[in-house]
PDB file of C-alpha atoms in Angstrom:
ATOM      1  CA  MET W   1      96.075 123.576  75.505  1.00  0.00           C
ATOM      2  CA  SER W   2      95.800 120.370  77.409  1.00  0.00           C
ATOM      3  CA  ARG W   3      99.421 121.253  79.645  1.00  0.00           C
ATOM      4  CA  ILE W   4      97.797 124.026  80.842  1.00  0.00           C
ATOM      5  CA  PHE W   5      94.727 122.248  82.151  1.00  0.00           C
ATOM      6  CA  GLY W   6      96.799 119.776  83.371  1.00  0.00           C
ATOM      7  CA  HIS W   7      98.827 122.043  85.352  1.00  0.00           C
ATOM      8  CA  ILE W   8      95.259 123.740  87.024  1.00  0.00           C
ATOM      9  CA  ALA W   9      93.990 120.402  87.828  1.00  0.00           C
ATOM     10  CA  LYS W  10      97.163 119.269  89.527  1.00  0.00           C
ATOM     11  CA  MET W  11      97.113 122.571  91.150  1.00  0.00           C
ATOM     12  CA  GLU W  12      93.586 122.088  92.455  1.00  0.00           C
ATOM     13  CA  THR W  13      94.783 118.700  93.830  1.00  0.00           C
ATOM     14  CA  ASP W  14      97.398 120.168  96.010  1.00  0.00           C
ATOM     15  CA  VAL W  15      94.969 123.173  97.196  1.00  0.00           C
ATOM     16  CA  ASN W  16      92.666 120.544  98.227  1.00  0.00           C
ATOM     17  CA  THR W  17      95.013 118.400  99.865  1.00  0.00           C
ATOM     18  CA  TYR W  18      96.972 121.573 101.595  1.00  0.00           C
ATOM     19  CA  LEU W  19      92.992 122.380 103.195  1.00  0.00           C
ATOM     20  CA  TYR W  20      92.844 118.980 104.267  1.00  0.00           C
ATOM     21  CA  HIS W  21      95.805 119.200 106.060  1.00  0.00           C
ATOM     22  CA  VAL W  22      94.992 122.654 107.421  1.00  0.00           C
ATOM     23  CA  GLN W  23      91.654 120.930 108.687  1.00  0.00           C
ATOM     24  CA  ARG W  24      93.556 117.850 110.078  1.00  0.00           C
ATOM     25  CA  SER W  25      96.159 120.087 112.152  1.00  0.00           C
ATOM     26  CA  ALA W  26      92.829 121.859 114.033  1.00  0.00           C
ATOM     27  CA  LEU W  27      91.352 118.143 114.596  1.00  0.00           C
ATOM     28  CA  ILE W  28      94.792 116.921 116.083  1.00  0.00           C
ATOM     29  CA  TYR W  29      95.178 119.721 117.887  1.00  0.00           C
ATOM     30  CA  ASP W  30      91.955 119.413 120.054  1.00  0.00           C
ATOM     31  CA  GLU W  31      93.190 116.165 120.233  1.00  0.00           C
ATOM     32  CA  ALA W  32      96.467 116.398 121.568  1.00  0.00           C
ATOM     33  CA  ILE W  33      94.811 118.726 124.190  1.00  0.00           C
ATOM     34  CA  GLN W  34      92.557 116.752 125.610  1.00  0.00           C
ATOM     35  CA  ASP W  35      95.042 114.030 125.717  1.00  0.00           C
ATOM     36  CA  TYR W  36      97.463 116.797 127.670  1.00  0.00           C
ATOM     37  CA  MET W  37      94.432 117.660 130.179  1.00  0.00           C
ATOM     38  CA  ASN W  38      94.047 113.887 130.681  1.00  0.00           C
ATOM     39  CA  GLU W  39      97.742 113.362 131.358  1.00  0.00           C
ATOM     40  CA  ASN W  40      98.332 111.348 128.634  1.00  0.00           C
ATOM     41  CA  ILE W  41     101.529 112.719 127.581  1.00  0.00           C
ATOM     42  CA  ILE W  42     102.573 109.768 125.586  1.00  0.00           C
ATOM     43  CA  ARG W  43      99.849 110.400 122.966  1.00  0.00           C
ATOM     44  CA  PHE W  44     100.266 114.243 123.018  1.00  0.00           C
ATOM     45  CA  ASP W  45     103.586 113.443 122.024  1.00  0.00           C
ATOM     46  CA  GLU W  46     102.679 111.480 119.470  1.00  0.00           C
ATOM     47  CA  ARG W  47      99.990 114.121 117.906  1.00  0.00           C
ATOM     48  CA  LEU W  48     102.679 116.625 118.344  1.00  0.00           C
ATOM     49  CA  LYS W  49     104.658 114.538 115.584  1.00  0.00           C
ATOM     50  CA  GLU W  50     101.694 114.024 113.412  1.00  0.00           C
ATOM     51  CA  ILE W  51     101.053 117.929 113.508  1.00  0.00           C
ATOM     52  CA  GLY W  52     105.120 118.580 112.504  1.00  0.00           C
ATOM     53  CA  LYS W  53     104.548 115.922 109.409  1.00  0.00           C
ATOM     54  CA  LEU W  54     101.430 118.007 108.704  1.00  0.00           C
ATOM     55  CA  ARG W  55     102.953 120.988 108.593  1.00  0.00           C
ATOM     56  CA  ASP W  56     105.927 119.926 106.617  1.00  0.00           C
ATOM     57  CA  GLU W  57     103.581 118.300 104.203  1.00  0.00           C
ATOM     58  CA  ALA W  58     101.751 121.427 103.722  1.00  0.00           C
ATOM     59  CA  ASP W  59     104.711 123.290 103.577  1.00  0.00           C
ATOM     60  CA  ARG W  60     105.925 121.062 100.586  1.00  0.00           C
ATOM     61  CA  LEU W  61     102.513 122.033  99.019  1.00  0.00           C
ATOM     62  CA  ARG W  62     102.405 125.808  99.497  1.00  0.00           C
ATOM     63  CA  VAL W  63     105.569 126.017  97.403  1.00  0.00           C
ATOM     64  CA  SER W  64     104.383 123.460  94.506  1.00  0.00           C
ATOM     65  CA  VAL W  65     100.927 125.661  94.180  1.00  0.00           C
ATOM     66  CA  ARG W  66     103.022 128.632  94.497  1.00  0.00           C
ATOM     67  CA  THR W  67     105.125 127.499  91.532  1.00  0.00           C
ATOM     68  CA  LYS W  68     102.219 126.244  89.130  1.00  0.00           C
ATOM     69  CA  LEU W  69     100.777 129.567  90.026  1.00  0.00           C
ATOM     70  CA  TYR W  70     103.841 131.811  88.750  1.00  0.00           C
ATOM     71  CA  ALA W  71     105.616 129.025  86.626  1.00  0.00           C
ATOM     72  CA  HIS W  72     102.639 128.202  84.526  1.00  0.00           C
ATOM     73  CA  MET W  73     100.535 131.739  84.567  1.00  0.00           C
ATOM     74  CA  LEU W  74      97.883 129.921  86.260  1.00  0.00           C
ATOM     75  CA  ILE W  75      95.017 132.541  87.137  1.00  0.00           C
ATOM     76  CA  PRO W  76      97.175 135.434  86.898  1.00  0.00           C
ATOM     77  CA  GLU W  77      94.408 137.699  87.567  1.00  0.00           C
ATOM     78  CA  VAL W  78      93.997 136.269  91.300  1.00  0.00           C
ATOM     79  CA  ARG W  79      96.934 134.292  91.739  1.00  0.00           C
ATOM     80  CA  GLY W  80      98.200 137.211  94.104  1.00  0.00           C
ATOM     81  CA  ASP W  81      95.104 136.500  96.360  1.00  0.00           C
ATOM     82  CA  VAL W  82      95.453 132.652  96.290  1.00  0.00           C
ATOM     83  CA  TRP W  83      99.145 132.915  97.132  1.00  0.00           C
ATOM     84  CA  GLU W  84      98.078 135.451 100.479  1.00  0.00           C
ATOM     85  CA  LEU W  85      95.575 133.233 101.055  1.00  0.00           C
ATOM     86  CA  LEU W  86      97.582 129.962 101.037  1.00  0.00           C
ATOM     87  CA  GLU W  87     100.434 132.024 103.497  1.00  0.00           C
ATOM     88  CA  SER W  88      98.032 133.000 106.225  1.00  0.00           C
ATOM     89  CA  LEU W  89      96.511 129.475 106.172  1.00  0.00           C
ATOM     90  CA  TYR W  90     100.101 128.022 106.856  1.00  0.00           C
ATOM     91  CA  LYS W  91     100.484 130.178 109.782  1.00  0.00           C
ATOM     92  CA  VAL W  92      97.268 128.209 111.138  1.00  0.00           C
ATOM     93  CA  ILE W  93      99.349 124.877 111.344  1.00  0.00           C
ATOM     94  CA  ASP W  94     102.493 126.861 112.127  1.00  0.00           C
ATOM     95  CA  VAL W  95     100.734 128.044 115.568  1.00  0.00           C
ATOM     96  CA  THR W  96      98.862 125.065 116.190  1.00  0.00           C
ATOM     97  CA  LYS W  97     102.337 123.110 116.359  1.00  0.00           C
ATOM     98  CA  LYS W  98     104.333 126.073 118.376  1.00  0.00           C
ATOM     99  CA  SER W  99     101.285 125.815 120.931  1.00  0.00           C
ATOM    100  CA  LEU W 100     101.633 122.497 121.654  1.00  0.00           C
ATOM    101  CA  GLU W 101     105.252 122.854 121.611  1.00  0.00           C
ATOM    102  CA  ASN W 102     104.556 125.147 124.466  1.00  0.00           C
ATOM    103  CA  TYR W 103     102.837 122.979 126.115  1.00  0.00           C
ATOM    104  CA  SER W 104     105.658 119.898 125.572  1.00  0.00           C
ATOM    105  CA  PHE W 105     108.189 122.328 126.810  1.00  0.00           C
ATOM    106  CA  GLU W 106     106.901 124.220 129.720  1.00  0.00           C
ATOM    107  CA  LYS W 107     104.646 121.259 130.806  1.00  0.00           C
ATOM    108  CA  PRO W 108     101.812 124.005 132.604  1.00  0.00           C
ATOM    109  CA  VAL W 109     100.162 122.241 135.436  1.00  0.00           C
ATOM    110  CA  ILE W 110      96.409 123.023 134.668  1.00  0.00           C
ATOM    111  CA  PRO W 111      93.942 123.191 137.883  1.00  0.00           C
ATOM    112  CA  GLU W 112      91.078 120.811 137.447  1.00  0.00           C
ATOM    113  CA  PHE W 113      88.974 123.683 137.748  1.00  0.00           C
ATOM    114  CA  ILE W 114      90.127 125.054 134.954  1.00  0.00           C
ATOM    115  CA  LYS W 115      90.836 122.200 132.626  1.00  0.00           C
ATOM    116  CA  ALA W 116      86.962 122.213 131.456  1.00  0.00           C
ATOM    117  CA  ASP W 117      87.364 125.767 129.460  1.00  0.00           C
ATOM    118  CA  PHE W 118      90.811 125.219 128.081  1.00  0.00           C
ATOM    119  CA  LEU W 119      89.177 122.014 126.109  1.00  0.00           C
ATOM    120  CA  ASN W 120      86.062 123.958 125.684  1.00  0.00           C
ATOM    121  CA  MET W 121      88.640 126.453 123.986  1.00  0.00           C
ATOM    122  CA  SER W 122      90.010 124.143 121.850  1.00  0.00           C
ATOM    123  CA  GLU W 123      86.667 122.331 120.516  1.00  0.00           C
ATOM    124  CA  TYR W 124      85.923 125.979 119.346  1.00  0.00           C
ATOM    125  CA  ILE W 125      89.478 126.601 117.661  1.00  0.00           C
ATOM    126  CA  THR W 126      88.494 123.294 116.091  1.00  0.00           C
ATOM    127  CA  LYS W 127      85.424 124.800 114.881  1.00  0.00           C
ATOM    128  CA  THR W 128      86.714 127.900 113.650  1.00  0.00           C
ATOM    129  CA  VAL W 129      89.401 126.262 111.353  1.00  0.00           C
ATOM    130  CA  ASP W 130      86.936 123.853 109.786  1.00  0.00           C
ATOM    131  CA  GLU W 131      84.901 126.903 108.885  1.00  0.00           C
ATOM    132  CA  LEU W 132      87.679 128.706 107.618  1.00  0.00           C
ATOM    133  CA  VAL W 133      88.837 125.506 105.389  1.00  0.00           C
ATOM    134  CA  ASN W 134      85.376 125.487 104.398  1.00  0.00           C
ATOM    135  CA  ALA W 135      85.131 129.432 103.314  1.00  0.00           C
ATOM    136  CA  VAL W 136      88.526 129.097 101.555  1.00  0.00           C
ATOM    137  CA  SER W 137      87.283 125.982  99.646  1.00  0.00           C
ATOM    138  CA  ALA W 138      84.038 127.905  98.792  1.00  0.00           C
ATOM    139  CA  TYR W 139      86.424 130.611  97.576  1.00  0.00           C
ATOM    140  CA  PHE W 140      87.497 128.292  94.551  1.00  0.00           C
ATOM    141  CA  SER W 141      84.007 126.886  93.812  1.00  0.00           C
ATOM    142  CA  ALA W 142      81.287 127.973  95.375  1.00  0.00           C
ATOM    143  CA  THR W 143      81.476 131.812  96.167  1.00  0.00           C
ATOM    144  CA  SER W 144      77.981 132.552  97.154  1.00  0.00           C
ATOM    145  CA  MET W 145      78.854 130.488 100.244  1.00  0.00           C
ATOM    146  CA  VAL W 146      81.860 132.540 101.401  1.00  0.00           C
ATOM    147  CA  ASN W 147      80.124 135.024 103.428  1.00  0.00           C
ATOM    148  CA  GLU W 148      77.780 132.333 105.169  1.00  0.00           C
ATOM    149  CA  PHE W 149      81.352 130.470 106.140  1.00  0.00           C
ATOM    150  CA  SER W 150      83.082 133.400 106.904  1.00  0.00           C
ATOM    151  CA  ASN W 151      79.989 134.498 109.839  1.00  0.00           C
ATOM    152  CA  LYS W 152      80.746 131.226 111.035  1.00  0.00           C
ATOM    153  CA  VAL W 153      84.149 131.649 111.361  1.00  0.00           C
ATOM    154  CA  ARG W 154      83.561 134.999 113.197  1.00  0.00           C
ATOM    155  CA  PHE W 155      80.854 133.319 115.442  1.00  0.00           C
ATOM    156  CA  PHE W 156      83.643 130.618 116.911  1.00  0.00           C
ATOM    157  CA  GLU W 157      86.554 133.109 117.193  1.00  0.00           C
ATOM    158  CA  ASN W 158      84.136 135.161 118.989  1.00  0.00           C
ATOM    159  CA  GLU W 159      83.772 132.063 121.275  1.00  0.00           C
ATOM    160  CA  VAL W 160      87.245 131.245 121.643  1.00  0.00           C
ATOM    161  CA  ASP W 161      87.651 134.689 122.597  1.00  0.00           C
ATOM    162  CA  LYS W 162      84.901 134.677 125.332  1.00  0.00           C
ATOM    163  CA  VAL W 163      86.570 131.579 126.612  1.00  0.00           C
ATOM    164  CA  GLU W 164      89.869 133.320 126.646  1.00  0.00           C
ATOM    165  CA  ASP W 165      88.117 136.091 128.688  1.00  0.00           C
ATOM    166  CA  THR W 166      86.737 133.752 131.213  1.00  0.00           C
ATOM    167  CA  ILE W 167      90.020 131.604 131.798  1.00  0.00           C
ATOM    168  CA  LYS W 168      91.802 135.021 132.908  1.00  0.00           C
ATOM    169  CA  ARG W 169      89.086 136.123 134.876  1.00  0.00           C
ATOM    170  CA  THR W 170      89.165 133.074 137.001  1.00  0.00           C
ATOM    171  CA  ILE W 171      92.971 132.634 137.332  1.00  0.00           C
ATOM    172  CA  PHE W 172      93.353 136.361 138.651  1.00  0.00           C
ATOM    173  CA  SER W 173      90.279 135.932 140.599  1.00  0.00           C
ATOM    174  CA  THR W 174      90.601 132.324 142.757  1.00  0.00           C
ATOM    175  CA  ASP W 175      92.705 131.585 145.417  1.00  0.00           C
ATOM    176  CA  LYS W 176      93.145 128.238 144.260  1.00  0.00           C
ATOM    177  CA  ILE W 177      96.414 129.136 142.363  1.00  0.00           C
ATOM    178  CA  GLN W 178      98.642 130.134 144.574  1.00  0.00           C
ATOM    179  CA  THR W 179     101.314 132.180 142.861  1.00  0.00           C
ATOM    180  CA  LEU W 180     101.587 134.964 140.305  1.00  0.00           C
ATOM    181  CA  ALA W 181     103.674 133.254 137.884  1.00  0.00           C
ATOM    182  CA  GLU W 182     101.023 130.334 137.859  1.00  0.00           C
ATOM    183  CA  ARG W 183      98.533 132.834 136.840  1.00  0.00           C
ATOM    184  CA  ILE W 184     101.050 134.232 134.485  1.00  0.00           C
ATOM    185  CA  GLN W 185     101.818 131.034 132.886  1.00  0.00           C
ATOM    186  CA  LEU W 186      98.157 129.981 132.519  1.00  0.00           C
ATOM    187  CA  ARG W 187      97.131 133.518 131.308  1.00  0.00           C
ATOM    188  CA  TYR W 188     100.274 132.653 128.777  1.00  0.00           C
ATOM    189  CA  PHE W 189      98.802 129.401 127.402  1.00  0.00           C
ATOM    190  CA  ALA W 190      94.913 130.446 126.831  1.00  0.00           C
ATOM    191  CA  GLU W 191      96.787 133.433 125.272  1.00  0.00           C
ATOM    192  CA  LYS W 192      98.560 131.450 122.945  1.00  0.00           C
ATOM    193  CA  MET W 193      95.962 129.137 122.289  1.00  0.00           C
ATOM    194  CA  ALA W 194      93.144 131.415 121.283  1.00  0.00           C
ATOM    195  CA  LEU W 195      95.960 132.857 118.563  1.00  0.00           C
ATOM    196  CA  VAL W 196      95.291 129.344 116.570  1.00  0.00           C
ATOM    197  CA  SER W 197      91.636 130.968 115.825  1.00  0.00           C
TER     198      SER W 197
END
């Protein structure tokens, strides 16, 4: 019996560490976007590498939790739900990394007059992920709080959508952006950022 409880305790530790990695990836993402907007590319590249390491570690933890769930027959009635939840959270880290990689590869020039909008979107993305992690954590420990955190996730996700729309409206209505290609690229980056939330 103590072996079963030992596996459960280890799995709980892995899940908590996993959630920490998801939350941290959003914080690093926000810092990386700030670095990019402030043209601190060296620091931006360091943060991109940091998210890559977090993603690799989260992947290892995800596999570890899955192994414990299925090999030790832990929480059989909801293990599929738990696994699906962890898979969905992994996509958050993966999308943050891909979004930053796109900045690194394409190096878009963000006009000064919309940098604040991109920064605002990044801040709302961080808040969305933070509340998502709180909701998942509550799912395991305080189910009565899940709905409250989920409502906050929806609120901040909606704010991200509003900022995305503002950016798109601005870039396609201003005469400060010269070419259609620049407008399309900026729209693309706004859409890719919004995917994180």
